[in-house]
């Protein structure tokens, strides 16, 4: 078990090279809008960035939509990943109602969409409710790994308290020390199976906001390094 706490202005975070994180290359990132359908018949809208056999599903937080992930999706594409940012059912331009209790189905459909595009390894990076949904989805199908940013234990009928211990894939939990969900993130980390890691970063940012701005560069690097470590040959 690996538990890390960074509390001094992100100094330790930057030790892994965060000066390069957060910068999108000048070269054009290939991207396209896509739609795909869940097993219960809901049509979801998303946008794919990059081309790679390693895919990353980006699951947004409440009440955002896929656009909250587009900047980081471009960064992932430059790093050599195929990233899919999508709208959960009822959000953005996806169809269906906002039934958060079943949005793990949307993540499973997004994983399948990436596999149809040639991804051999698929990760899920989820922000807040997206992180909770990723942990629940893993009880049905383990991804290559999960990054959960500020995940609540439960949210509007979506409960990861039992699900998190049913998955064996690698997990990285991230939260800001001043965020209100920090205790939930710690609880889920404690319940999770190995391999797992938790990193607490300075500040009050929540979910995908952890990856934005000057202070977000270190968190971006943590996520990218996690993906690289578990992407396989």
mmCIF file of C-alpha atoms in Angstrom, residues 2-159:
data_model
loop_
_atom_site.group_PDB
_atom_site.id
_atom_site.type_symbol
_atom_site.label_atom_id
_atom_site.label_comp_id
_atom_site.label_asym_id
_atom_site.label_seq_id
_atom_site.Cartn_x
_atom_site.Cartn_y
_atom_site.Cartn_z
ATOM 1 C CA UNK A 2 1.337 3.409 -0.947
ATOM 2 C CA UNK A 3 -0.026 6.541 0.666
ATOM 3 C CA UNK A 4 1.484 9.917 -0.142
ATOM 4 C CA UNK A 5 0.685 13.327 1.315
ATOM 5 C CA UNK A 6 2.038 16.457 -0.339
ATOM 6 C CA UNK A 7 1.522 19.495 1.850
ATOM 7 C CA UNK A 8 4.205 22.056 1.051
ATOM 8 C CA UNK A 9 3.122 24.193 -1.889
ATOM 9 C CA UNK A 10 3.410 21.366 -4.386
ATOM 10 C CA UNK A 11 7.200 21.191 -4.129
ATOM 11 C CA UNK A 12 7.267 17.417 -4.100
ATOM 12 C CA UNK A 13 4.735 17.236 -6.912
ATOM 13 C CA UNK A 14 7.020 19.244 -9.164
ATOM 14 C CA UNK A 15 9.934 16.911 -8.538
ATOM 15 C CA UNK A 16 8.627 14.592 -11.263
ATOM 16 C CA UNK A 17 8.828 17.221 -13.953
ATOM 17 C CA UNK A 18 5.650 19.217 -13.693
ATOM 18 C CA UNK A 19 7.265 22.068 -15.595
ATOM 19 C CA UNK A 20 6.356 20.227 -18.798
ATOM 20 C CA UNK A 21 2.878 19.189 -17.716
ATOM 21 C CA UNK A 22 -0.075 21.302 -18.750
ATOM 22 C CA UNK A 23 1.563 22.359 -22.000
ATOM 23 C CA UNK A 24 -0.168 21.277 -25.196
ATOM 24 C CA UNK A 25 2.160 20.795 -28.139
ATOM 25 C CA UNK A 26 1.890 23.179 -31.068
ATOM 26 C CA UNK A 27 1.215 20.251 -33.355
ATOM 27 C CA UNK A 28 -2.414 19.653 -34.194
ATOM 28 C CA UNK A 29 -4.165 17.030 -32.082
ATOM 29 C CA UNK A 30 -6.492 14.782 -34.123
ATOM 30 C CA UNK A 31 -9.983 14.817 -32.676
ATOM 31 C CA UNK A 32 -13.525 13.965 -33.673
ATOM 32 C CA UNK A 33 -17.028 13.939 -32.261
ATOM 33 C CA UNK A 34 -18.544 10.506 -31.688
ATOM 34 C CA UNK A 35 -21.737 8.921 -30.410
ATOM 35 C CA UNK A 36 -22.146 5.496 -28.842
ATOM 36 C CA UNK A 37 -24.943 3.591 -27.154
ATOM 37 C CA UNK A 38 -25.203 2.036 -23.702
ATOM 38 C CA UNK A 39 -26.574 -1.441 -23.065
ATOM 39 C CA UNK A 40 -29.863 0.080 -21.925
ATOM 40 C CA UNK A 41 -30.254 2.057 -25.147
ATOM 41 C CA UNK A 42 -29.072 5.553 -24.214
ATOM 42 C CA UNK A 43 -27.114 7.409 -26.901
ATOM 43 C CA UNK A 44 -24.130 9.284 -25.505
ATOM 44 C CA UNK A 45 -22.090 12.040 -27.091
ATOM 45 C CA UNK A 46 -18.342 12.353 -26.795
ATOM 46 C CA UNK A 47 -15.170 13.617 -28.373
ATOM 47 C CA UNK A 48 -12.075 11.545 -29.074
ATOM 48 C CA UNK A 49 -8.604 13.068 -28.967
ATOM 49 C CA UNK A 50 -5.570 11.324 -30.423
ATOM 50 C CA UNK A 51 -4.886 7.887 -31.876
ATOM 51 C CA UNK A 52 -3.399 5.113 -29.767
ATOM 52 C CA UNK A 53 -3.944 1.544 -28.652
ATOM 53 C CA UNK A 54 -4.025 2.839 -25.066
ATOM 54 C CA UNK A 55 -7.326 4.534 -24.332
ATOM 55 C CA UNK A 56 -8.451 6.801 -21.508
ATOM 56 C CA UNK A 57 -12.106 7.406 -20.665
ATOM 57 C CA UNK A 58 -12.626 10.824 -19.050
ATOM 58 C CA UNK A 59 -15.741 10.897 -16.848
ATOM 59 C CA UNK A 60 -16.920 14.352 -15.814
ATOM 60 C CA UNK A 61 -18.099 15.643 -12.452
ATOM 61 C CA UNK A 62 -21.458 17.080 -11.436
ATOM 62 C CA UNK A 63 -22.867 19.340 -12.868
ATOM 63 C CA UNK A 64 -20.263 19.685 -15.644
ATOM 64 C CA UNK A 65 -20.107 18.018 -19.052
ATOM 65 C CA UNK A 66 -17.412 16.634 -21.353
ATOM 66 C CA UNK A 67 -16.012 20.098 -22.116
ATOM 67 C CA UNK A 68 -14.484 20.179 -18.633
ATOM 68 C CA UNK A 69 -12.083 17.487 -19.863
ATOM 69 C CA UNK A 70 -11.142 18.790 -23.313
ATOM 70 C CA UNK A 71 -7.976 20.608 -22.275
ATOM 71 C CA UNK A 72 -6.587 17.586 -20.430
ATOM 72 C CA UNK A 73 -7.712 15.281 -23.254
ATOM 73 C CA UNK A 74 -5.487 17.245 -25.635
ATOM 74 C CA UNK A 75 -2.589 16.845 -23.227
ATOM 75 C CA UNK A 76 -3.182 13.088 -23.076
ATOM 76 C CA UNK A 77 -3.263 12.899 -26.871
ATOM 77 C CA UNK A 78 0.103 14.663 -27.060
ATOM 78 C CA UNK A 79 1.407 12.170 -24.479
ATOM 79 C CA UNK A 80 0.412 9.310 -26.806
ATOM 80 C CA UNK A 81 -3.037 8.282 -25.575
ATOM 81 C CA UNK A 82 -6.459 8.068 -27.191
ATOM 82 C CA UNK A 83 -8.734 10.027 -24.851
ATOM 83 C CA UNK A 84 -12.533 9.984 -24.880
ATOM 84 C CA UNK A 85 -14.342 12.788 -23.059
ATOM 85 C CA UNK A 86 -18.088 12.198 -23.018
ATOM 86 C CA UNK A 87 -21.345 13.494 -21.583
ATOM 87 C CA UNK A 88 -23.110 11.286 -19.059
ATOM 88 C CA UNK A 89 -26.763 10.540 -19.841
ATOM 89 C CA UNK A 90 -28.855 13.686 -19.598
ATOM 90 C CA UNK A 91 -25.806 15.976 -19.658
ATOM 91 C CA UNK A 92 -24.465 18.029 -22.557
ATOM 92 C CA UNK A 93 -25.953 16.642 -25.744
ATOM 93 C CA UNK A 94 -26.308 13.035 -24.605
ATOM 94 C CA UNK A 95 -29.807 11.601 -24.535
ATOM 95 C CA UNK A 96 -31.621 10.142 -21.532
ATOM 96 C CA UNK A 97 -32.447 11.486 -18.105
ATOM 97 C CA UNK A 98 -29.957 12.480 -15.426
ATOM 98 C CA UNK A 99 -30.163 9.207 -13.521
ATOM 99 C CA UNK A 100 -26.865 9.275 -11.661
ATOM 100 C CA UNK A 101 -27.578 5.945 -9.949
ATOM 101 C CA UNK A 102 -26.836 4.058 -13.206
ATOM 102 C CA UNK A 103 -24.096 6.123 -14.864
ATOM 103 C CA UNK A 104 -21.578 3.312 -14.479
ATOM 104 C CA UNK A 105 -23.324 1.938 -17.592
ATOM 105 C CA UNK A 106 -22.172 5.015 -19.475
ATOM 106 C CA UNK A 107 -18.555 4.379 -18.498
ATOM 107 C CA UNK A 108 -18.779 0.762 -19.646
ATOM 108 C CA UNK A 109 -20.145 1.956 -22.997
ATOM 109 C CA UNK A 110 -17.322 4.492 -23.312
ATOM 110 C CA UNK A 111 -14.754 1.771 -22.623
ATOM 111 C CA UNK A 112 -16.337 -0.373 -25.337
ATOM 112 C CA UNK A 113 -16.261 2.568 -27.760
ATOM 113 C CA UNK A 114 -12.513 2.952 -27.286
ATOM 114 C CA UNK A 115 -11.949 -0.765 -27.753
ATOM 115 C CA UNK A 116 -13.889 -0.604 -31.015
ATOM 116 C CA UNK A 117 -11.384 2.038 -32.108
ATOM 117 C CA UNK A 118 -8.435 -0.260 -31.438
ATOM 118 C CA UNK A 119 -7.589 0.429 -27.799
ATOM 119 C CA UNK A 120 -6.063 -2.666 -26.182
ATOM 120 C CA UNK A 121 -5.735 -1.111 -22.738
ATOM 121 C CA UNK A 122 -8.409 1.252 -21.426
ATOM 122 C CA UNK A 123 -8.107 3.419 -18.311
ATOM 123 C CA UNK A 124 -10.822 5.467 -16.635
ATOM 124 C CA UNK A 125 -10.109 8.880 -15.124
ATOM 125 C CA UNK A 126 -13.132 10.147 -13.233
ATOM 126 C CA UNK A 127 -13.771 13.465 -11.503
ATOM 127 C CA UNK A 128 -15.951 13.515 -8.382
ATOM 128 C CA UNK A 129 -19.116 11.556 -9.315
ATOM 129 C CA UNK A 130 -17.211 10.354 -12.387
ATOM 130 C CA UNK A 131 -14.624 8.782 -10.096
ATOM 131 C CA UNK A 132 -17.317 7.106 -8.021
ATOM 132 C CA UNK A 133 -18.937 5.795 -11.201
ATOM 133 C CA UNK A 134 -15.585 4.468 -12.421
ATOM 134 C CA UNK A 135 -15.176 2.424 -9.240
ATOM 135 C CA UNK A 136 -18.693 1.007 -9.606
ATOM 136 C CA UNK A 137 -18.160 0.222 -13.304
ATOM 137 C CA UNK A 138 -15.053 -1.785 -12.419
ATOM 138 C CA UNK A 139 -17.233 -4.353 -10.643
ATOM 139 C CA UNK A 140 -18.522 -5.296 -14.102
ATOM 140 C CA UNK A 141 -15.297 -4.933 -16.064
ATOM 141 C CA UNK A 142 -11.855 -4.039 -14.764
ATOM 142 C CA UNK A 143 -10.130 -1.287 -16.738
ATOM 143 C CA UNK A 144 -6.347 -1.125 -16.994
ATOM 144 C CA UNK A 145 -6.494 1.303 -14.086
ATOM 145 C CA UNK A 146 -8.618 3.970 -12.419
ATOM 146 C CA UNK A 147 -7.763 7.519 -11.424
ATOM 147 C CA UNK A 148 -10.392 8.931 -9.054
ATOM 148 C CA UNK A 149 -10.257 12.681 -8.441
ATOM 149 C CA UNK A 150 -12.121 13.763 -5.280
ATOM 150 C CA UNK A 151 -14.588 10.848 -5.406
ATOM 151 C CA UNK A 152 -17.478 10.815 -2.914
ATOM 152 C CA UNK A 153 -18.275 7.432 -1.384
ATOM 153 C CA UNK A 154 -21.855 7.812 -2.577
ATOM 154 C CA UNK A 155 -23.712 10.399 -4.613
ATOM 155 C CA UNK A 156 -27.402 10.525 -5.553
ATOM 156 C CA UNK A 157 -27.884 6.759 -5.536
ATOM 157 C CA UNK A 158 -24.416 5.879 -6.819
ATOM 158 C CA UNK A 159 -22.519 4.002 -4.088
#
